[in-house]
Tab-separated table of C-alpha atoms in Angstrom:
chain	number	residue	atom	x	y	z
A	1	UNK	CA	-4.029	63.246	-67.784
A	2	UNK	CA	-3.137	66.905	-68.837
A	3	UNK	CA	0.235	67.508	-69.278
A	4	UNK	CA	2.180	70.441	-67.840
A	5	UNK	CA	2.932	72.876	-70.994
A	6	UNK	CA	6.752	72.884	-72.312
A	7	UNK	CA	8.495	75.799	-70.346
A	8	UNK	CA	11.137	78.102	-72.188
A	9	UNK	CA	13.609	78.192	-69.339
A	10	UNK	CA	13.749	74.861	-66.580
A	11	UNK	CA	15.942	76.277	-64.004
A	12	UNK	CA	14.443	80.055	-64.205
A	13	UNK	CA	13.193	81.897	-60.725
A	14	UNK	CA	9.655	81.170	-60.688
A	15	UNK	CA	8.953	84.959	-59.562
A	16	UNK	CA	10.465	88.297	-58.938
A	17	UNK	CA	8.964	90.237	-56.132
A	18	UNK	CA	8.619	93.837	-56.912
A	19	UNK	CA	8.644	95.666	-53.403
A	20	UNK	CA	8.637	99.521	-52.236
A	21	UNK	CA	11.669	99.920	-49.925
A	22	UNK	CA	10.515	101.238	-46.609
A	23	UNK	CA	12.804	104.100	-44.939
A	24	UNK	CA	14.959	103.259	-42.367
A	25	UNK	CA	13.996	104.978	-38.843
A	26	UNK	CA	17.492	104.642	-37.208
A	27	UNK	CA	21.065	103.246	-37.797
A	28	UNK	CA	20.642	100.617	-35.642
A	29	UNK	CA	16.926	99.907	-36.154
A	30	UNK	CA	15.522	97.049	-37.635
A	31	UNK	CA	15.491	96.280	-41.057
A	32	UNK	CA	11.680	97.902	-41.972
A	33	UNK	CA	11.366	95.545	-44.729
A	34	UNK	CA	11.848	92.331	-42.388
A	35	UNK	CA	8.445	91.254	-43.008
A	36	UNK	CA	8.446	91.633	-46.810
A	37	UNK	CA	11.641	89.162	-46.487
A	38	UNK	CA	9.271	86.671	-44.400
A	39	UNK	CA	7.156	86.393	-46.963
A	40	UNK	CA	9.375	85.858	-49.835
A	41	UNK	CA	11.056	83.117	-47.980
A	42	UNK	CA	7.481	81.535	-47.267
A	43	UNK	CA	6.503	81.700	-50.927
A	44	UNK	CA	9.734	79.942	-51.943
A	45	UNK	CA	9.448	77.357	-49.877
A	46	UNK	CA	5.698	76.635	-51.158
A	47	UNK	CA	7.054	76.823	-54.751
A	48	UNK	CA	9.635	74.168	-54.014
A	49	UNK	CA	7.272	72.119	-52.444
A	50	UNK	CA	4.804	72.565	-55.575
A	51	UNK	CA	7.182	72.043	-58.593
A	52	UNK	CA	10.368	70.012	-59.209
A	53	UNK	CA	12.803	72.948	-59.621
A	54	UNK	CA	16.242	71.537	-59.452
A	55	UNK	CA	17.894	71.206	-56.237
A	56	UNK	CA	20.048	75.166	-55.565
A	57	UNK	CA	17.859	76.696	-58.348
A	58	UNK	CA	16.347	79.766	-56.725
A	59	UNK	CA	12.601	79.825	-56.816
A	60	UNK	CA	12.059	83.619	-56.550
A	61	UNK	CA	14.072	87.064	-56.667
A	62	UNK	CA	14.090	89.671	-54.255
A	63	UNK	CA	16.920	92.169	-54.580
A	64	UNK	CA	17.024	92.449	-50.783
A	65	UNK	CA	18.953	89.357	-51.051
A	66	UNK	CA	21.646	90.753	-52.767
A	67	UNK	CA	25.421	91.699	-51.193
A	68	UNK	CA	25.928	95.765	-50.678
A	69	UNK	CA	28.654	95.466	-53.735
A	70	UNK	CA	26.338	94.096	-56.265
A	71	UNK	CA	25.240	95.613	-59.085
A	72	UNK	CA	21.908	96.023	-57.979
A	73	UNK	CA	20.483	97.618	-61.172
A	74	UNK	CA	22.198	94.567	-63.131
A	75	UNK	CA	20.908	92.212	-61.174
A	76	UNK	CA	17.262	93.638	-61.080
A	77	UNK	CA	17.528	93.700	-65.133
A	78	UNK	CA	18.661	90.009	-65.364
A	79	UNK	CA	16.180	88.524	-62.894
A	80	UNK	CA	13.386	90.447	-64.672
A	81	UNK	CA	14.596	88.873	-68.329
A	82	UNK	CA	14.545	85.597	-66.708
A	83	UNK	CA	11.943	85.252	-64.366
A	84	UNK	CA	8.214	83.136	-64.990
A	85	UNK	CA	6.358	85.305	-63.248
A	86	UNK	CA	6.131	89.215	-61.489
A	87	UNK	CA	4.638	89.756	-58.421
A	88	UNK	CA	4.157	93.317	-57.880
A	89	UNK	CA	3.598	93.705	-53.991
A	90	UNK	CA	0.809	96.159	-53.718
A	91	UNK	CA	0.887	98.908	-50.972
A	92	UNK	CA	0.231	103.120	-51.586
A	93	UNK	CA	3.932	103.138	-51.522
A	94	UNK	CA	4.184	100.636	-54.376
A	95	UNK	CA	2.319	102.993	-57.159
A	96	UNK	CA	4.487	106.049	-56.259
A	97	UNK	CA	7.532	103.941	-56.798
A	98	UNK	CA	9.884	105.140	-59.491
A	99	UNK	CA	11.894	101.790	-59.371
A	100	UNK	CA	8.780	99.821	-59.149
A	101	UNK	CA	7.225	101.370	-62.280
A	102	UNK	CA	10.322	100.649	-64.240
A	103	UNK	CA	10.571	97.353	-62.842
A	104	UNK	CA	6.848	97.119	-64.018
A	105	UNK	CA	7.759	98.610	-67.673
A	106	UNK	CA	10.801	96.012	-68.150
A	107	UNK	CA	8.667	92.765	-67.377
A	108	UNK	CA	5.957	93.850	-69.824
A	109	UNK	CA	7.803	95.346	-72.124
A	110	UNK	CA	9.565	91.279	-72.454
A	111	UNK	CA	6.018	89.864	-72.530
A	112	UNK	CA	4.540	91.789	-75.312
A	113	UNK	CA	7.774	90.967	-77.452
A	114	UNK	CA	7.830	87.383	-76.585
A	115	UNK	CA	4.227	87.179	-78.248
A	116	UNK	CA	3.955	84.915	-80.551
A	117	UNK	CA	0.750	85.774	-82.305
A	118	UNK	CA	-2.121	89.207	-82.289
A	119	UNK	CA	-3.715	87.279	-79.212
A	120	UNK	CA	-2.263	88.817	-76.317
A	121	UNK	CA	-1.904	86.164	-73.570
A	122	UNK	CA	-3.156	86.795	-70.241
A	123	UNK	CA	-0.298	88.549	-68.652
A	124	UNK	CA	2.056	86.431	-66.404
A	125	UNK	CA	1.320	89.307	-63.193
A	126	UNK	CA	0.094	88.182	-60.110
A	127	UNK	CA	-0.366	90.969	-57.951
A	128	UNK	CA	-0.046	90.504	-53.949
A	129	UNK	CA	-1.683	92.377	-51.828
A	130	UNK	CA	0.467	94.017	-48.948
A	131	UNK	CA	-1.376	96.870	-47.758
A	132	UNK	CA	-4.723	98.237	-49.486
A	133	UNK	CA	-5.158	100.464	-51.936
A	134	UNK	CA	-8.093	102.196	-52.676
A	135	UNK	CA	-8.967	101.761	-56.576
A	136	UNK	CA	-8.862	105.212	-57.404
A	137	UNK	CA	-4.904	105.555	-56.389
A	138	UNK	CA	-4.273	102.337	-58.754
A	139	UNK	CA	-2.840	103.388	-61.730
A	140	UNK	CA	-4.509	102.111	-65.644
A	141	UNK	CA	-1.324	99.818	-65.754
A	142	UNK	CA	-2.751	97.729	-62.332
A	143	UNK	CA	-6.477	98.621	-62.661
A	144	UNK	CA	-6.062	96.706	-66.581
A	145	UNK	CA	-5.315	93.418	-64.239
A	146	UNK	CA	-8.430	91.155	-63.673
A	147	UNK	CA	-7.496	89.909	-59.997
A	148	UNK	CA	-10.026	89.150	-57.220
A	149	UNK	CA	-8.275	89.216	-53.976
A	150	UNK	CA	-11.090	87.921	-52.017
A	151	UNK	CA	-10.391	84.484	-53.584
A	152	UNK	CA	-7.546	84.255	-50.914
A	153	UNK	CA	-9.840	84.932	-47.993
A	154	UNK	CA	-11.911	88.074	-47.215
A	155	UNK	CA	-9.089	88.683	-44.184
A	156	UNK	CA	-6.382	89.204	-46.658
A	157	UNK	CA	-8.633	91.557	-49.063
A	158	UNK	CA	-9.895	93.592	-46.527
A	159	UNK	CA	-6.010	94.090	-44.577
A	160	UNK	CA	-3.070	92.433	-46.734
A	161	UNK	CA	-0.462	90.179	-45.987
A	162	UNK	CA	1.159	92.611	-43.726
A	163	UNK	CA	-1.672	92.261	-41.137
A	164	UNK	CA	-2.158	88.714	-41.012
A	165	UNK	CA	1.474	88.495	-40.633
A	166	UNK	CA	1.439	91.037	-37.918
A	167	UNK	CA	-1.945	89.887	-36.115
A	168	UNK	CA	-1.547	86.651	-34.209
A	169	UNK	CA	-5.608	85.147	-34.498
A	170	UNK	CA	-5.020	85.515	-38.568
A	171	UNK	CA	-1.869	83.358	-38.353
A	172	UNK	CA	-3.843	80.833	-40.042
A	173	UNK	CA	-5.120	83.079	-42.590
A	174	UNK	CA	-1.558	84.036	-43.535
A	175	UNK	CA	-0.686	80.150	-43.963
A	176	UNK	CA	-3.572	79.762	-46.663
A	177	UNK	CA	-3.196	83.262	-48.591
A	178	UNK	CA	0.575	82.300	-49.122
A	179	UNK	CA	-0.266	78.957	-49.970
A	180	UNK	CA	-2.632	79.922	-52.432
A	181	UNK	CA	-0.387	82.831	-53.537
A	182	UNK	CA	1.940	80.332	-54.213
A	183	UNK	CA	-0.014	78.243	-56.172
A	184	UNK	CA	-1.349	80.976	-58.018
A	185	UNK	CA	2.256	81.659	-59.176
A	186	UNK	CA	3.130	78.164	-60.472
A	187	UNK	CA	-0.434	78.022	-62.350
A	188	UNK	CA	0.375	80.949	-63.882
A	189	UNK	CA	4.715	80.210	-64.843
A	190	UNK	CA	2.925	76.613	-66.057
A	191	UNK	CA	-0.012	78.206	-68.201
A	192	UNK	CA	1.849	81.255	-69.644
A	193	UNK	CA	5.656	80.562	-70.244
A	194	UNK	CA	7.521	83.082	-70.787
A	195	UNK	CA	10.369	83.653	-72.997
A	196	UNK	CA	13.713	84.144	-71.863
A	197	UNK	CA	14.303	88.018	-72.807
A	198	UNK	CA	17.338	90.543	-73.234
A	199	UNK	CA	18.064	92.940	-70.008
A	200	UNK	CA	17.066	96.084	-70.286
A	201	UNK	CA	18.891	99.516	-68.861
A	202	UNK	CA	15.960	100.050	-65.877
A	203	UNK	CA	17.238	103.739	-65.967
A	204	UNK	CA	16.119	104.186	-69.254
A	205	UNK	CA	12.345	102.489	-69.185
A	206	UNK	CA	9.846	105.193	-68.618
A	207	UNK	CA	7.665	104.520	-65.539
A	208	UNK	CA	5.062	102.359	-66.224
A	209	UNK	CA	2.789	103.802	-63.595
A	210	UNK	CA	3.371	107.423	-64.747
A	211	UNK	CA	5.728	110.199	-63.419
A	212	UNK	CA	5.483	109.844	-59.591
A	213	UNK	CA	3.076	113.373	-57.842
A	214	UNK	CA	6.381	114.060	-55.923
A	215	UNK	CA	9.488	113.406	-57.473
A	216	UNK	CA	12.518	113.831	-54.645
A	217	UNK	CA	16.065	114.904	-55.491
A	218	UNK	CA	18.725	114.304	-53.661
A	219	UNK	CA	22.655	115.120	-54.531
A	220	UNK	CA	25.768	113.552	-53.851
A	221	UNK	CA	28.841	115.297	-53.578
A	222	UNK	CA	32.345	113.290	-53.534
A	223	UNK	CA	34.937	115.297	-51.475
A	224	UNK	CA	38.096	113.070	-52.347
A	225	UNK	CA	41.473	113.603	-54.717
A	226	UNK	CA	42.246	112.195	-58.066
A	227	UNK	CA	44.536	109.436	-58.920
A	228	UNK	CA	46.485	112.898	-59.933
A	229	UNK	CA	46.324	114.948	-56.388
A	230	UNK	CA	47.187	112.530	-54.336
A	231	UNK	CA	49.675	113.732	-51.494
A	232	UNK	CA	53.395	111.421	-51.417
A	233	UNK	CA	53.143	108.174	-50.197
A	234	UNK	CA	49.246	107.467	-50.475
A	235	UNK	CA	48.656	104.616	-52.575
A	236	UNK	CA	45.995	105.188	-56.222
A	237	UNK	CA	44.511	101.638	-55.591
A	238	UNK	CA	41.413	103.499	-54.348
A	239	UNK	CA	41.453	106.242	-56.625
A	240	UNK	CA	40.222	107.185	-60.469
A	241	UNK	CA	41.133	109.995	-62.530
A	242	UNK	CA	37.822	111.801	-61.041
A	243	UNK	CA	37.008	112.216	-57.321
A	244	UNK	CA	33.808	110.708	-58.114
A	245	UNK	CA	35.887	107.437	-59.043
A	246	UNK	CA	36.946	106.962	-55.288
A	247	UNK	CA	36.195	103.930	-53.758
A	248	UNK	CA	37.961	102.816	-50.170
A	249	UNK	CA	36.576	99.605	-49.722
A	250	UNK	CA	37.857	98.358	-53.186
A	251	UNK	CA	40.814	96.510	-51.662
A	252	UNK	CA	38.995	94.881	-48.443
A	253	UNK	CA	35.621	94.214	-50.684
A	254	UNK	CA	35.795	92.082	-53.303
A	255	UNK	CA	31.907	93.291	-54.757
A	256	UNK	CA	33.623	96.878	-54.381
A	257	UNK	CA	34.843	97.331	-57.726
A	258	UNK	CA	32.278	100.516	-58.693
A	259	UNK	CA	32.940	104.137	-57.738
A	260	UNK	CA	31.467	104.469	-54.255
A	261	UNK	CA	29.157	106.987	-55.230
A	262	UNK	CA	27.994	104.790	-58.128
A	263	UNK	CA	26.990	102.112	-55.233
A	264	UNK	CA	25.530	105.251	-53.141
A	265	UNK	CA	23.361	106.687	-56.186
A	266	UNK	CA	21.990	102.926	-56.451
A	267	UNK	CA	20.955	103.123	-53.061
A	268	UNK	CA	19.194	106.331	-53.402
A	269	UNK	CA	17.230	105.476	-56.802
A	270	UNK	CA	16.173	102.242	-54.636
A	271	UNK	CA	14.421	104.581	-52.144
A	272	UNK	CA	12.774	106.502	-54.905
A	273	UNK	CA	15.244	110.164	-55.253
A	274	UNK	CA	16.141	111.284	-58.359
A	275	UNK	CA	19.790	112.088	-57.677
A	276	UNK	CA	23.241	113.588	-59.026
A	277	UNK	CA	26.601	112.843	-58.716
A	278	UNK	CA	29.302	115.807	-58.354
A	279	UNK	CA	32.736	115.980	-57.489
A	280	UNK	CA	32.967	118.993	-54.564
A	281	UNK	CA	34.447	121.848	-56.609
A	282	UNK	CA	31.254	121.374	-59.106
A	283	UNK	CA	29.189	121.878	-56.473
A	284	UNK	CA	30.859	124.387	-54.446
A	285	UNK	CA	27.961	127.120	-55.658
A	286	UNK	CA	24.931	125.879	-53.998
A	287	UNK	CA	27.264	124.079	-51.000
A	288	UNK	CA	28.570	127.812	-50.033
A	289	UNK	CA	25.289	129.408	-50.372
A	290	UNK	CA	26.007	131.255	-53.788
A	291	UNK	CA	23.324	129.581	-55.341
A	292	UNK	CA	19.628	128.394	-54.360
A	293	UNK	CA	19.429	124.848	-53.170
A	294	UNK	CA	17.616	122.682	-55.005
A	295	UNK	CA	18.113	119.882	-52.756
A	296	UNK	CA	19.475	117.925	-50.051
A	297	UNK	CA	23.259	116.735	-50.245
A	298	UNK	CA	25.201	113.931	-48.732
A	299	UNK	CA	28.606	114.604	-49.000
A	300	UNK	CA	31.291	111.085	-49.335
A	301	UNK	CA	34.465	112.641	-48.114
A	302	UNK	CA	37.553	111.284	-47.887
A	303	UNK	CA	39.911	112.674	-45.186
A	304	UNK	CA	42.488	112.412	-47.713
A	305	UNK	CA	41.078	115.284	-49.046
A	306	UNK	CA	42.209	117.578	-46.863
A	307	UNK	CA	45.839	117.436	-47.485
A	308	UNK	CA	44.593	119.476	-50.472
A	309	UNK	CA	44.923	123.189	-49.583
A	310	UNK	CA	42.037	124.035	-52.100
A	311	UNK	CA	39.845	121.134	-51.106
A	312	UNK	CA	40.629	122.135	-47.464
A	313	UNK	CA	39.569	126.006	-47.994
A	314	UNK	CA	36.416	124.411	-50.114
A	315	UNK	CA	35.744	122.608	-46.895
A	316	UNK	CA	36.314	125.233	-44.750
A	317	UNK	CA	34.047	127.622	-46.139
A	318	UNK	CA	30.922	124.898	-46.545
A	319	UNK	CA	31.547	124.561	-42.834
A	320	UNK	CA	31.018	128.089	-42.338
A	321	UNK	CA	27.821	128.286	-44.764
A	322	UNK	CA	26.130	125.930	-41.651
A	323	UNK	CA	23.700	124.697	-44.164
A	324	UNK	CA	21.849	122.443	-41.846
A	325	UNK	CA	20.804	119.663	-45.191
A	326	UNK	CA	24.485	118.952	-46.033
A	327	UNK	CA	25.007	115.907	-44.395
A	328	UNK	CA	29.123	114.670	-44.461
A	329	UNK	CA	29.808	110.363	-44.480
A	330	UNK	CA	33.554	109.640	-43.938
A	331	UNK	CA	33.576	106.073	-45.150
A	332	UNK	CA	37.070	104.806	-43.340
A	333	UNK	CA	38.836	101.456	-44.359
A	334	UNK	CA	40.563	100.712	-41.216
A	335	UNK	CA	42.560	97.679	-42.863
A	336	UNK	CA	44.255	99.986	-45.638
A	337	UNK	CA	47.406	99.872	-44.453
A	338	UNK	CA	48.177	103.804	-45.173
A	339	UNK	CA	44.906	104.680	-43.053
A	340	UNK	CA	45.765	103.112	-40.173
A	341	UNK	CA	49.458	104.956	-40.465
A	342	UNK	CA	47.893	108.755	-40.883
A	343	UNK	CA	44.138	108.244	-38.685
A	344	UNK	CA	45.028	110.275	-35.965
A	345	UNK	CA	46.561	113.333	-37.540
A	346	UNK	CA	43.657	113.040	-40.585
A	347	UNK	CA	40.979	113.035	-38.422
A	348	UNK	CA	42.495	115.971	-35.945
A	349	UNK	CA	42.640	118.149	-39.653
A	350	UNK	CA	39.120	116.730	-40.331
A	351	UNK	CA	37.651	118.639	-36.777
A	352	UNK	CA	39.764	122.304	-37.639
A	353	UNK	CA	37.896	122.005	-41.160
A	354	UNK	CA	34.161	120.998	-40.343
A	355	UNK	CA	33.558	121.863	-36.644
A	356	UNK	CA	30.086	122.422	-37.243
A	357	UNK	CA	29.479	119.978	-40.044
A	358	UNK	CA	30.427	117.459	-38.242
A	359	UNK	CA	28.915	117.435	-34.666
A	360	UNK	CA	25.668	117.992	-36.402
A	361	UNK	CA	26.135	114.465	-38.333
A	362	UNK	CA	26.888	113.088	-34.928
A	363	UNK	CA	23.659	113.791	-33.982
A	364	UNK	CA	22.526	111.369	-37.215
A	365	UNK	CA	25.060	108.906	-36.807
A	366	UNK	CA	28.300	108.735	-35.056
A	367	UNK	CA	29.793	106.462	-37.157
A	368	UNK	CA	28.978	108.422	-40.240
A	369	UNK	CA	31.052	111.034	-38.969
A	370	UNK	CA	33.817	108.578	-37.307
A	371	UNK	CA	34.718	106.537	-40.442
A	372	UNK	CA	32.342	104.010	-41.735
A	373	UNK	CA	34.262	100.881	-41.780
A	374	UNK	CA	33.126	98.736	-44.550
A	375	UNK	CA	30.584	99.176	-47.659
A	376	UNK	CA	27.878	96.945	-45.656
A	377	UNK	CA	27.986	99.715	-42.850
A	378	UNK	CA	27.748	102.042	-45.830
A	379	UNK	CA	25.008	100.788	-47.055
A	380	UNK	CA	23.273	100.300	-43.692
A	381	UNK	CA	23.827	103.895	-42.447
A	382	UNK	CA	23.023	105.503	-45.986
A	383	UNK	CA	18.968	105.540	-45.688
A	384	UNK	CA	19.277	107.154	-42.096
A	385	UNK	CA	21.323	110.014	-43.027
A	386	UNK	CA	19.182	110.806	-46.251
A	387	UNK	CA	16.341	110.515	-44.365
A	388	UNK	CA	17.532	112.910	-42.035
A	389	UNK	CA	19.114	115.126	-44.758
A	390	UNK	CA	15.373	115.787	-46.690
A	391	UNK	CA	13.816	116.567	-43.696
A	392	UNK	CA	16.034	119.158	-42.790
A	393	UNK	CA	15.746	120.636	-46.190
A	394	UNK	CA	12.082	120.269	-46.135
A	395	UNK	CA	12.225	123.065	-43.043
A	396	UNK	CA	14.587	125.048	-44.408
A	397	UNK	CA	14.453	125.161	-47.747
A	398	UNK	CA	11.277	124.011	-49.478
A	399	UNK	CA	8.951	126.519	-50.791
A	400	UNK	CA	6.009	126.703	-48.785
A	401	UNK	CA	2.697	127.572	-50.366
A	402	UNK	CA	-0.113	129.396	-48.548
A	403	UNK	CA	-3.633	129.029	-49.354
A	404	UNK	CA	-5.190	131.159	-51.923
A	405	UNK	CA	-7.322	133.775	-50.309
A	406	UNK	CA	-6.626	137.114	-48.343
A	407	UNK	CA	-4.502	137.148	-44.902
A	408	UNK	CA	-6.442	135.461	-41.976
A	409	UNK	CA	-4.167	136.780	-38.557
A	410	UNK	CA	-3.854	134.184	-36.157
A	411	UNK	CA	-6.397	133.789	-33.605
A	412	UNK	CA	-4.992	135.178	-29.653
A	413	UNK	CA	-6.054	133.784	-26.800
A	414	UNK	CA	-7.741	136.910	-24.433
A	415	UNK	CA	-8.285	134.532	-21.517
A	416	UNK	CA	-11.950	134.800	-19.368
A	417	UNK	CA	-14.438	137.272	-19.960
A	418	UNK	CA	-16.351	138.698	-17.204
A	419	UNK	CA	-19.172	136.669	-15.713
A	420	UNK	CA	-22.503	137.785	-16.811
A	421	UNK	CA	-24.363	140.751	-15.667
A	422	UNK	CA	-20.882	142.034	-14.160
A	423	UNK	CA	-19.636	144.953	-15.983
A	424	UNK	CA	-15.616	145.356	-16.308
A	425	UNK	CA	-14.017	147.032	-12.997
A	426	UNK	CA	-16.825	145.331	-10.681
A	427	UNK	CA	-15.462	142.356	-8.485
């Protein structure tokens, strides 16, 4: 009887799903990646049927699964040191993933130095196929894989896991191709253990895919005093000695340690922008239309702020620029106790500085504009609003190139001609 080989780590995940984050349609939508959560939950419960992992071990990773205040970045990094196997979730969003190349780069970056002689083991990848992807959009990193997808039915090869979960006569279909995915994972932790390794910085790992055809920026902008400007009576627990330190929640939330826009950049990396952090007089310039704008903004403002005279004029005068791809968030802890003294006569000097500013974010999101009350609404209402934000600098403010060639005028419509063997004037 063969036995099972000695594995480096007894109570590590089994796998770590690497997923593309779908945008968020609306606010209230939802959750787009609903089915991708299915299907983790389906393969862990296979893989605890299949091995004797210890009872509250987890046997996967999916950073979906994580609390708004986490880390996320840390955590990613530590599952991907730990875990047996990856499981790279192909789809044509997958391979234009920033966050998904890197997460690519740290897991083989840990296999190749947990080698242990010249002969490189079969890599401990097992791809799963979400959506297809034609072989010419697969980068050299995936294309290097030997994997035959039809071995888990020609249904799955020929439409993914999202269509036999979606379809209801390929329910079966579903049941085996996650079954055998499943097994296909353990075979592969049992036959090619892995190391523990060190967690990497994912920020710094180049992408192993390549640099993405279309790489988005966004930029945050923190509108919010220092621990140093803050008017009498309001209390520094939320404060740093940068507006970019600000963080409301940090008394209510316990995971709410990090600067808010910390948390918020997280968010955007996750959805594939390349982004900035600035505190509101940095990026007054572009804001107030002194400069070209090189991208969309979502502001984090504080209403604090505007017991500041020269954070209120700053204000003031963005409001006036009416630049339609500055998008404002008023995150709003209602259970601070100097909030819910000063609401009313904040949020009345909030309207006489961003009129305009702000009943276009209603059209986004109300509560965006009406105080976001905890960093899990935050985080829930964040996608929306950048969402919303790009597109409205993608009318207004990307360049837009015409096709090489001379002027073609557009075609005008002369209505009916007359009827044959009629000349013009003859009824």
């Amino acid at each position: 009887m063969n036995q099972e080989p000695e594995r480096t780590d007894q109570c590590a995940p089994y796998f770590f799903l690497s997923y593309a984050h779908t945008p968020r349609h609306a606010t209230d939508g939802p959750d787009p990646d609903m089915w991708v959560r299915r299907l983790f939950q389906d393969l862990c419960e296979h893989i605890l049927m299949l091995t004797d992992l210890p009872a509250g071990e987890p046997a996967g990773f999916m950073d979906r699964a994580m609390r708004p205040g986490e880390d996320r970045g840390a955590r990613r990094s530590a599952a991907l040191a730990a875990c047996r196997v990856f499981v790279p979730l192909y789809s044509p969003r997958y391979f234009v993933s920033d966050h998904c190349g890197r997460e690519w780069r740290a897991f083989a970056l840990r296999q190749a130095r947990g080698r242990r002689s010249q002969d490189a083991p079969p890599p401990a990848i097992v791809p799963a196929l979400w959506v297809p992807v034609h072989a010419e959009r697969l980068p050299s990193t995936a294309r290097s894989l030997s994997h035959d997808h039809e071995l888990f039915g020609p249904h799955y090869a020929s439409g993914g896991l999202y269509s036999l979960m979606k379809l209801r006569r390929y329910r079966s279909d579903y049941e085996r191709a996650v079954l055998l995915l499943a097994r296909a994972i353990v075979t592969t932790a049992h036959e090619n253990p892995m190391p523990r390794g060190e967690p990497l910085d994912l920020t710094e790992l180049p992408n192993a895919f390549g640099e993405p055809p279309v790489l988005r920026r966004l930029r945050i902008v923190v509108a919010a005093p220092s621990s140093r400007e803050l008017p009498p009576g309001r209390s520094q627990r939320c404060y740093g000695p940068s507006p970019v330190d600000w963080n409301p929640y940090r008394e209510s939330d316990l995971d709410a340690a990090r600067p808010l826009a910390d948390f918020a950049a997280e968010q955007v990396r996750g959805l594939d922008y390349l982004t900035t952090v600035e505190p509101l007089d940095e990026a007054a310039g572009s804001l107030l239309a002194e400069e070209r704008p090189s991208a969309p903004t979502v502001m984090l403002l504080d209403r604090w702020a505007v017991t500041d005279p020269e954070q209120r004029e700053l204000l003031t005068r963005v409001d006036a620029a009416a630049q339609p791809w500055v998008v404002v968030i008023v995150p709003w802890d209602r259970s601070d106790p100097d909030n819910e003294s000063s609401a009313a006569e904040l949020q009345s000097a909030l309207e006489k500085t961003l009129p305009r500013t702000l009943q276009r974010g209603r059209s986004v999101s109300r509560t965006a504009t009406g105080g976001v009350p905890s960093l899990a609404a935050f985080a829930d209402i964040l996608p929306t609003v950048i969402q919303w934000a790009a597109a409205q600098f993608l009318r207004y403010v990307a360049p837009v190139y015409p096709p090489a060639g001379p002027h073609v005028p557009r075609p005008r419509l002369l209505g009916p001609g007359p009827e044959p063997g009629i000349r013009p004037g003859e009824a």
